[in-house]
Every structure is written in C-alpha cells, then in structure tokens.
mmCIF file of C-alpha atoms in Angstrom:
data_model
loop_
_atom_site.group_PDB
_atom_site.id
_atom_site.type_symbol
_atom_site.label_atom_id
_atom_site.label_comp_id
_atom_site.label_asym_id
_atom_site.label_seq_id
_atom_site.Cartn_x
_atom_site.Cartn_y
_atom_site.Cartn_z
ATOM 1 C CA UNK A 1 13.560 -4.896 -36.669
ATOM 2 C CA UNK A 2 13.410 -4.028 -32.998
ATOM 3 C CA UNK A 3 12.034 -5.694 -29.872
ATOM 4 C CA UNK A 4 10.490 -3.714 -27.004
ATOM 5 C CA UNK A 5 9.974 -5.124 -23.501
ATOM 6 C CA UNK A 6 8.304 -3.466 -20.520
ATOM 7 C CA UNK A 7 10.137 -4.993 -17.562
ATOM 8 C CA UNK A 8 13.782 -5.622 -16.700
ATOM 9 C CA UNK A 9 13.572 -9.412 -16.552
ATOM 10 C CA UNK A 10 12.007 -9.749 -20.011
ATOM 11 C CA UNK A 11 14.417 -7.129 -21.362
ATOM 12 C CA UNK A 12 17.483 -9.122 -20.311
ATOM 13 C CA UNK A 13 15.995 -12.396 -21.577
ATOM 14 C CA UNK A 14 15.188 -10.812 -24.949
ATOM 15 C CA UNK A 15 18.735 -9.472 -25.238
ATOM 16 C CA UNK A 16 20.004 -13.054 -25.056
ATOM 17 C CA UNK A 17 17.405 -14.502 -27.454
ATOM 18 C CA UNK A 18 17.053 -11.907 -30.239
ATOM 19 C CA UNK A 19 19.685 -10.764 -32.730
ATOM 20 C CA UNK A 20 17.951 -7.441 -33.439
ATOM 21 C CA UNK A 21 18.209 -4.424 -31.080
ATOM 22 C CA UNK A 22 16.206 -4.829 -27.850
ATOM 23 C CA UNK A 23 14.767 -1.879 -25.938
ATOM 24 C CA UNK A 24 13.092 -1.481 -22.597
ATOM 25 C CA UNK A 25 10.362 1.111 -21.947
ATOM 26 C CA UNK A 26 8.461 1.816 -18.736
ATOM 27 C CA UNK A 27 5.186 0.116 -19.565
ATOM 28 C CA UNK A 28 2.420 1.616 -21.652
ATOM 29 C CA UNK A 29 2.267 4.824 -19.609
ATOM 30 C CA UNK A 30 -0.348 5.713 -17.010
ATOM 31 C CA UNK A 31 -2.928 8.380 -17.812
ATOM 32 C CA UNK A 32 -1.608 11.213 -15.651
ATOM 33 C CA UNK A 33 -4.379 13.599 -16.667
ATOM 34 C CA UNK A 34 -7.075 11.136 -15.618
ATOM 35 C CA UNK A 35 -5.469 9.979 -12.371
ATOM 36 C CA UNK A 36 -4.177 13.402 -11.418
ATOM 37 C CA UNK A 37 -7.454 15.181 -11.972
ATOM 38 C CA UNK A 38 -9.454 14.034 -8.919
ATOM 39 C CA UNK A 39 -9.979 16.881 -6.450
ATOM 40 C CA UNK A 40 -10.147 16.595 -2.662
ATOM 41 C CA UNK A 41 -13.815 17.617 -2.859
ATOM 42 C CA UNK A 42 -14.558 14.791 -5.290
ATOM 43 C CA UNK A 43 -12.864 12.318 -2.955
ATOM 44 C CA UNK A 44 -15.005 13.454 -0.021
ATOM 45 C CA UNK A 45 -18.164 13.319 -2.134
ATOM 46 C CA UNK A 46 -17.270 9.826 -3.338
ATOM 47 C CA UNK A 47 -16.650 8.580 0.197
ATOM 48 C CA UNK A 48 -20.007 10.042 1.252
ATOM 49 C CA UNK A 49 -21.775 8.447 -1.743
ATOM 50 C CA UNK A 50 -20.524 4.993 -0.771
ATOM 51 C CA UNK A 51 -20.921 5.625 2.986
ATOM 52 C CA UNK A 52 -17.195 5.245 3.616
ATOM 53 C CA UNK A 53 -16.506 8.524 5.433
ATOM 54 C CA UNK A 54 -14.944 6.919 8.501
ATOM 55 C CA UNK A 55 -13.537 3.755 6.966
ATOM 56 C CA UNK A 56 -9.991 2.679 6.158
ATOM 57 C CA UNK A 57 -10.284 1.761 2.480
ATOM 58 C CA UNK A 58 -8.259 -1.056 0.924
ATOM 59 C CA UNK A 59 -8.595 -1.245 -2.865
ATOM 60 C CA UNK A 60 -7.949 -4.264 -5.070
ATOM 61 C CA UNK A 61 -8.540 -3.978 -8.830
ATOM 62 C CA UNK A 62 -8.423 -6.529 -11.639
ATOM 63 C CA UNK A 63 -10.415 -9.244 -13.369
ATOM 64 C CA UNK A 64 -11.970 -11.717 -10.957
ATOM 65 C CA UNK A 65 -9.976 -14.738 -12.074
ATOM 66 C CA UNK A 66 -7.647 -17.426 -10.754
ATOM 67 C CA UNK A 67 -4.438 -15.513 -11.445
ATOM 68 C CA UNK A 68 -5.549 -12.316 -9.699
ATOM 69 C CA UNK A 69 -6.121 -14.457 -6.599
ATOM 70 C CA UNK A 70 -8.562 -12.212 -4.737
ATOM 71 C CA UNK A 71 -9.289 -15.124 -2.369
ATOM 72 C CA UNK A 72 -6.063 -14.487 -0.473
ATOM 73 C CA UNK A 73 -6.957 -10.863 0.217
ATOM 74 C CA UNK A 74 -10.527 -11.740 1.224
ATOM 75 C CA UNK A 75 -9.215 -14.373 3.644
ATOM 76 C CA UNK A 76 -6.817 -11.788 5.082
ATOM 77 C CA UNK A 77 -9.734 -9.472 5.807
ATOM 78 C CA UNK A 78 -11.107 -11.931 8.392
ATOM 79 C CA UNK A 79 -8.041 -11.140 10.507
ATOM 80 C CA UNK A 80 -7.851 -7.461 9.518
ATOM 81 C CA UNK A 81 -11.327 -6.542 10.743
ATOM 82 C CA UNK A 82 -10.635 -8.005 14.187
ATOM 83 C CA UNK A 83 -7.805 -5.502 14.616
ATOM 84 C CA UNK A 84 -9.306 -2.690 12.511
ATOM 85 C CA UNK A 85 -13.143 -2.854 12.708
ATOM 86 C CA UNK A 86 -13.589 0.065 10.296
ATOM 87 C CA UNK A 87 -11.493 -1.517 7.506
ATOM 88 C CA UNK A 88 -13.235 -2.103 4.160
ATOM 89 C CA UNK A 89 -11.920 -3.968 1.128
ATOM 90 C CA UNK A 90 -13.221 -2.838 -2.272
ATOM 91 C CA UNK A 91 -12.825 -5.276 -5.176
ATOM 92 C CA UNK A 92 -13.189 -3.662 -8.600
ATOM 93 C CA UNK A 93 -13.621 -5.870 -11.668
ATOM 94 C CA UNK A 94 -15.705 -8.614 -13.232
ATOM 95 C CA UNK A 95 -14.781 -12.143 -14.176
ATOM 96 C CA UNK A 96 -15.457 -15.884 -13.929
ATOM 97 C CA UNK A 97 -14.749 -16.056 -10.187
ATOM 98 C CA UNK A 98 -17.434 -13.522 -9.215
ATOM 99 C CA UNK A 99 -19.959 -16.051 -7.865
ATOM 100 C CA UNK A 100 -17.266 -17.967 -5.962
ATOM 101 C CA UNK A 101 -15.989 -14.787 -4.335
ATOM 102 C CA UNK A 102 -19.498 -13.733 -3.337
ATOM 103 C CA UNK A 103 -20.032 -17.126 -1.676
ATOM 104 C CA UNK A 104 -16.700 -16.842 0.087
ATOM 105 C CA UNK A 105 -17.577 -13.404 1.439
ATOM 106 C CA UNK A 106 -20.880 -14.794 2.737
ATOM 107 C CA UNK A 107 -19.243 -17.810 4.371
ATOM 108 C CA UNK A 108 -16.665 -15.643 6.141
ATOM 109 C CA UNK A 109 -19.411 -13.195 7.224
ATOM 110 C CA UNK A 110 -17.543 -10.295 5.640
ATOM 111 C CA UNK A 111 -20.391 -8.631 3.740
ATOM 112 C CA UNK A 112 -19.998 -5.443 5.777
ATOM 113 C CA UNK A 113 -16.258 -5.316 5.098
ATOM 114 C CA UNK A 114 -15.763 -6.618 1.541
ATOM 115 C CA UNK A 115 -17.585 -5.037 -1.392
ATOM 116 C CA UNK A 116 -17.625 -6.136 -5.036
ATOM 117 C CA UNK A 117 -17.801 -3.042 -7.232
ATOM 118 C CA UNK A 118 -18.067 -4.744 -10.621
ATOM 119 C CA UNK A 119 -16.520 -3.264 -13.751
ATOM 120 C CA UNK A 120 -15.740 0.440 -13.301
ATOM 121 C CA UNK A 121 -14.852 3.241 -15.701
ATOM 122 C CA UNK A 122 -14.158 5.648 -12.813
ATOM 123 C CA UNK A 123 -11.352 3.750 -11.088
ATOM 124 C CA UNK A 124 -9.363 6.946 -10.667
ATOM 125 C CA UNK A 125 -11.868 8.099 -8.033
ATOM 126 C CA UNK A 126 -11.640 4.832 -6.103
ATOM 127 C CA UNK A 127 -7.841 4.987 -6.154
ATOM 128 C CA UNK A 128 -7.941 8.604 -4.989
ATOM 129 C CA UNK A 129 -10.191 7.844 -2.014
ATOM 130 C CA UNK A 130 -8.392 4.637 -0.983
ATOM 131 C CA UNK A 131 -5.872 4.463 1.843
ATOM 132 C CA UNK A 132 -3.841 1.648 0.288
ATOM 133 C CA UNK A 133 -3.888 -0.701 -2.694
ATOM 134 C CA UNK A 134 -3.366 -4.471 -2.608
ATOM 135 C CA UNK A 135 -2.718 -7.090 -5.265
ATOM 136 C CA UNK A 136 -2.292 -10.830 -4.747
ATOM 137 C CA UNK A 137 -1.696 -11.683 -8.416
ATOM 138 C CA UNK A 138 0.348 -14.818 -8.926
ATOM 139 C CA UNK A 139 1.863 -13.444 -12.151
ATOM 140 C CA UNK A 140 2.238 -9.914 -13.511
ATOM 141 C CA UNK A 141 4.293 -8.453 -16.329
ATOM 142 C CA UNK A 142 3.998 -4.894 -15.085
ATOM 143 C CA UNK A 143 0.859 -4.011 -13.108
ATOM 144 C CA UNK A 144 -0.667 -0.788 -14.409
ATOM 145 C CA UNK A 145 -2.961 -0.679 -11.368
ATOM 146 C CA UNK A 146 0.104 -0.618 -9.107
ATOM 147 C CA UNK A 147 1.661 2.276 -11.019
ATOM 148 C CA UNK A 148 -1.619 4.206 -10.869
ATOM 149 C CA UNK A 149 -1.697 3.694 -7.101
ATOM 150 C CA UNK A 150 1.898 4.903 -6.799
ATOM 151 C CA UNK A 151 1.108 7.988 -8.868
ATOM 152 C CA UNK A 152 -1.786 8.728 -6.499
ATOM 153 C CA UNK A 153 0.587 8.402 -3.508
ATOM 154 C CA UNK A 154 -0.909 5.183 -2.150
ATOM 155 C CA UNK A 155 1.205 2.503 -0.443
ATOM 156 C CA UNK A 156 0.955 -0.918 -2.059
ATOM 157 C CA UNK A 157 0.905 -4.401 -0.544
ATOM 158 C CA UNK A 158 1.463 -6.911 -3.320
ATOM 159 C CA UNK A 159 2.390 -10.480 -4.119
ATOM 160 C CA UNK A 160 6.076 -11.059 -4.777
ATOM 161 C CA UNK A 161 6.273 -11.611 -8.544
ATOM 162 C CA UNK A 162 8.481 -10.211 -11.305
ATOM 163 C CA UNK A 163 6.170 -7.357 -12.275
ATOM 164 C CA UNK A 164 5.597 -6.220 -8.713
ATOM 165 C CA UNK A 165 9.268 -6.535 -7.746
ATOM 166 C CA UNK A 166 10.120 -3.974 -10.381
ATOM 167 C CA UNK A 167 7.710 -1.433 -8.906
ATOM 168 C CA UNK A 168 7.803 -1.995 -5.160
ATOM 169 C CA UNK A 169 10.841 -1.520 -2.956
ATOM 170 C CA UNK A 170 9.872 -3.641 0.038
ATOM 171 C CA UNK A 171 9.428 -1.496 3.135
ATOM 172 C CA UNK A 172 9.812 1.789 1.224
ATOM 173 C CA UNK A 173 6.786 2.345 -1.005
ATOM 174 C CA UNK A 174 4.960 -0.797 0.052
ATOM 175 C CA UNK A 175 5.420 -4.447 0.945
ATOM 176 C CA UNK A 176 6.011 -7.640 -1.012
ATOM 177 C CA UNK A 177 4.579 -10.880 0.385
ATOM 178 C CA UNK A 178 4.024 -14.417 -0.880
ATOM 179 C CA UNK A 179 0.964 -14.548 -3.155
ATOM 180 C CA UNK A 180 -0.905 -17.193 -1.122
ATOM 181 C CA UNK A 181 0.141 -15.965 2.330
ATOM 182 C CA UNK A 182 -3.062 -14.413 3.670
ATOM 183 C CA UNK A 183 -1.544 -14.029 7.152
ATOM 184 C CA UNK A 184 1.265 -11.830 5.818
ATOM 185 C CA UNK A 185 -1.207 -9.773 3.790
ATOM 186 C CA UNK A 186 -3.287 -9.292 6.943
ATOM 187 C CA UNK A 187 -0.244 -8.324 8.994
ATOM 188 C CA UNK A 188 0.889 -5.661 6.506
ATOM 189 C CA UNK A 189 -2.631 -4.317 5.967
ATOM 190 C CA UNK A 190 -3.201 -3.925 9.717
ATOM 191 C CA UNK A 191 0.173 -2.236 10.143
ATOM 192 C CA UNK A 192 -0.672 0.373 7.505
ATOM 193 C CA UNK A 193 -4.255 0.804 8.717
ATOM 194 C CA UNK A 194 -2.917 1.798 12.126
ATOM 195 C CA UNK A 195 -0.165 4.093 10.850
ATOM 196 C CA UNK A 196 -1.387 6.987 8.650
ATOM 197 C CA UNK A 197 2.053 8.642 8.720
ATOM 198 C CA UNK A 198 3.617 5.467 7.341
ATOM 199 C CA UNK A 199 1.007 5.373 4.588
ATOM 200 C CA UNK A 200 1.793 8.953 3.674
ATOM 201 C CA UNK A 201 5.564 8.409 3.683
ATOM 202 C CA UNK A 202 5.301 5.274 1.551
ATOM 203 C CA UNK A 203 2.902 7.030 -0.798
ATOM 204 C CA UNK A 204 5.381 9.844 -1.365
ATOM 205 C CA UNK A 205 8.176 7.380 -2.173
ATOM 206 C CA UNK A 206 5.859 5.570 -4.584
ATOM 207 C CA UNK A 207 4.988 8.802 -6.358
ATOM 208 C CA UNK A 208 8.672 9.500 -7.032
ATOM 209 C CA UNK A 209 9.176 5.949 -8.320
ATOM 210 C CA UNK A 210 6.205 6.330 -10.675
ATOM 211 C CA UNK A 211 7.721 9.188 -12.700
ATOM 212 C CA UNK A 212 9.324 7.067 -15.487
ATOM 213 C CA UNK A 213 5.960 5.345 -16.022
ATOM 214 C CA UNK A 214 3.991 8.526 -16.763
ATOM 215 C CA UNK A 215 2.408 8.588 -20.226
ATOM 216 C CA UNK A 216 4.358 11.692 -21.268
ATOM 217 C CA UNK A 217 7.675 10.043 -20.379
ATOM 218 C CA UNK A 218 6.882 6.685 -21.994
ATOM 219 C CA UNK A 219 5.898 8.553 -25.162
ATOM 220 C CA UNK A 220 9.355 10.113 -25.307
ATOM 221 C CA UNK A 221 10.934 6.669 -24.894
ATOM 222 C CA UNK A 222 8.892 5.363 -27.819
ATOM 223 C CA UNK A 223 9.743 8.364 -29.990
ATOM 224 C CA UNK A 224 13.442 7.759 -29.410
ATOM 225 C CA UNK A 225 13.093 4.091 -30.480
ATOM 226 C CA UNK A 226 11.198 4.964 -33.665
ATOM 227 C CA UNK A 227 13.727 7.659 -34.562
#
C-alpha cells in the first residue's frame, strides 16, 4: 500500500518505479537516550580504563568485512602517526576480516596505534570519548554510526557514497573522500587531530544536522504515514 525509503536517492528512484504512495523518513532513528546519557565523568573514567588519557582518539565502527573497508583507514594511520604520535584508531566490531586486519596491523607496526575492540554493547561510551569518527565503507544506505557520531558532536571523515553524502556536508560537519584513498583519509585525520577548535565547530554543525534522525522525530514521521 505504501513504500518507505530512508535516503533521498532511493526515495526518488522509488517514486519513479512504484505506483503506490512513496514516503521518505530519516532512517530508523538513533537512540537519543542511550547516546545522550554519557556524562563527562564517565568519559574520563573510560579514557583512563583504556589508558587513552592523552591520546587523540579516532573511532571506526562496523562489521569487519570487505564493504566496510577498514584496510584503508589502517593504512592511513601509518601516515597519521608520523604527524600525530599520540593518535589512536579504535576499530569496534567483529567479522570475517578480523584475522587479516590483525596481520595488517602487525605488518605495518601499528599495534600501539590501532586497537581492535571486538563486538561492543557500550559503543555510546566509545563515541563519547572519541575525538572524531571515520568510515571507509564502499556502500551505505544511511549509516547509523555516522548519525550517532553527529548527535554526539563528533566530526566525521567518511567515504563518498550515497548514504554518507546525505549526512555529511563536506567541510562543514566533516569530510568526504574516495573510499580507497588512504592518503586523503590521512590528510583529513591529521588536519582534525591538530585543530581541536575545528573539531568542535564541525561537531556542533553535525549535531544540528542530526535532529531529523532522532528516534522521537522518526517516530512522528512513521505515525503520520500510518495515519
């Protein structure tokens, strides 16, 4: 009876293909209570627990698979740490590429700067204590992890794909780069590592852009469609 899409590109395509009414909503809605409930004290305790008090933290979340393309970000870190010795990349998630990524980290001698966190149920704390979020996914419909980062006022460096383009205004709340371009990822990461004020400004813009994607707002969109 009705078709619902969660990004602009799919929405316009569906309008051309389906005869029934087509609607667009802003994703599935991020859990604002969960991601907004981490206190400054918890962030400091979490940094202390993982011995990251004086580090610049770069967070990348998602299944360890071919599409998520963590290899590009790991390769970028080889350049990043030369310019920012206290930079640390945290990779949260499990998946079929875990062993390959571990070997890659060993070969690049990045064990002190790249950490595999495994599957986490407390991602909101890692997002809260991070300084920026990165994603090198080759394809995304609408990255929930990116919206969560925006809600937590974190700048985002992400691969240029349809899902990310909808969320990131290049140069305003983050940067869009080619998915396989590790040099560009490194360049943008270093730039943000060295400019806390830029991180803060971009984070504030991202927070404002995240508002339509809050769970409470998406719920109202769904209610209107069902009515």
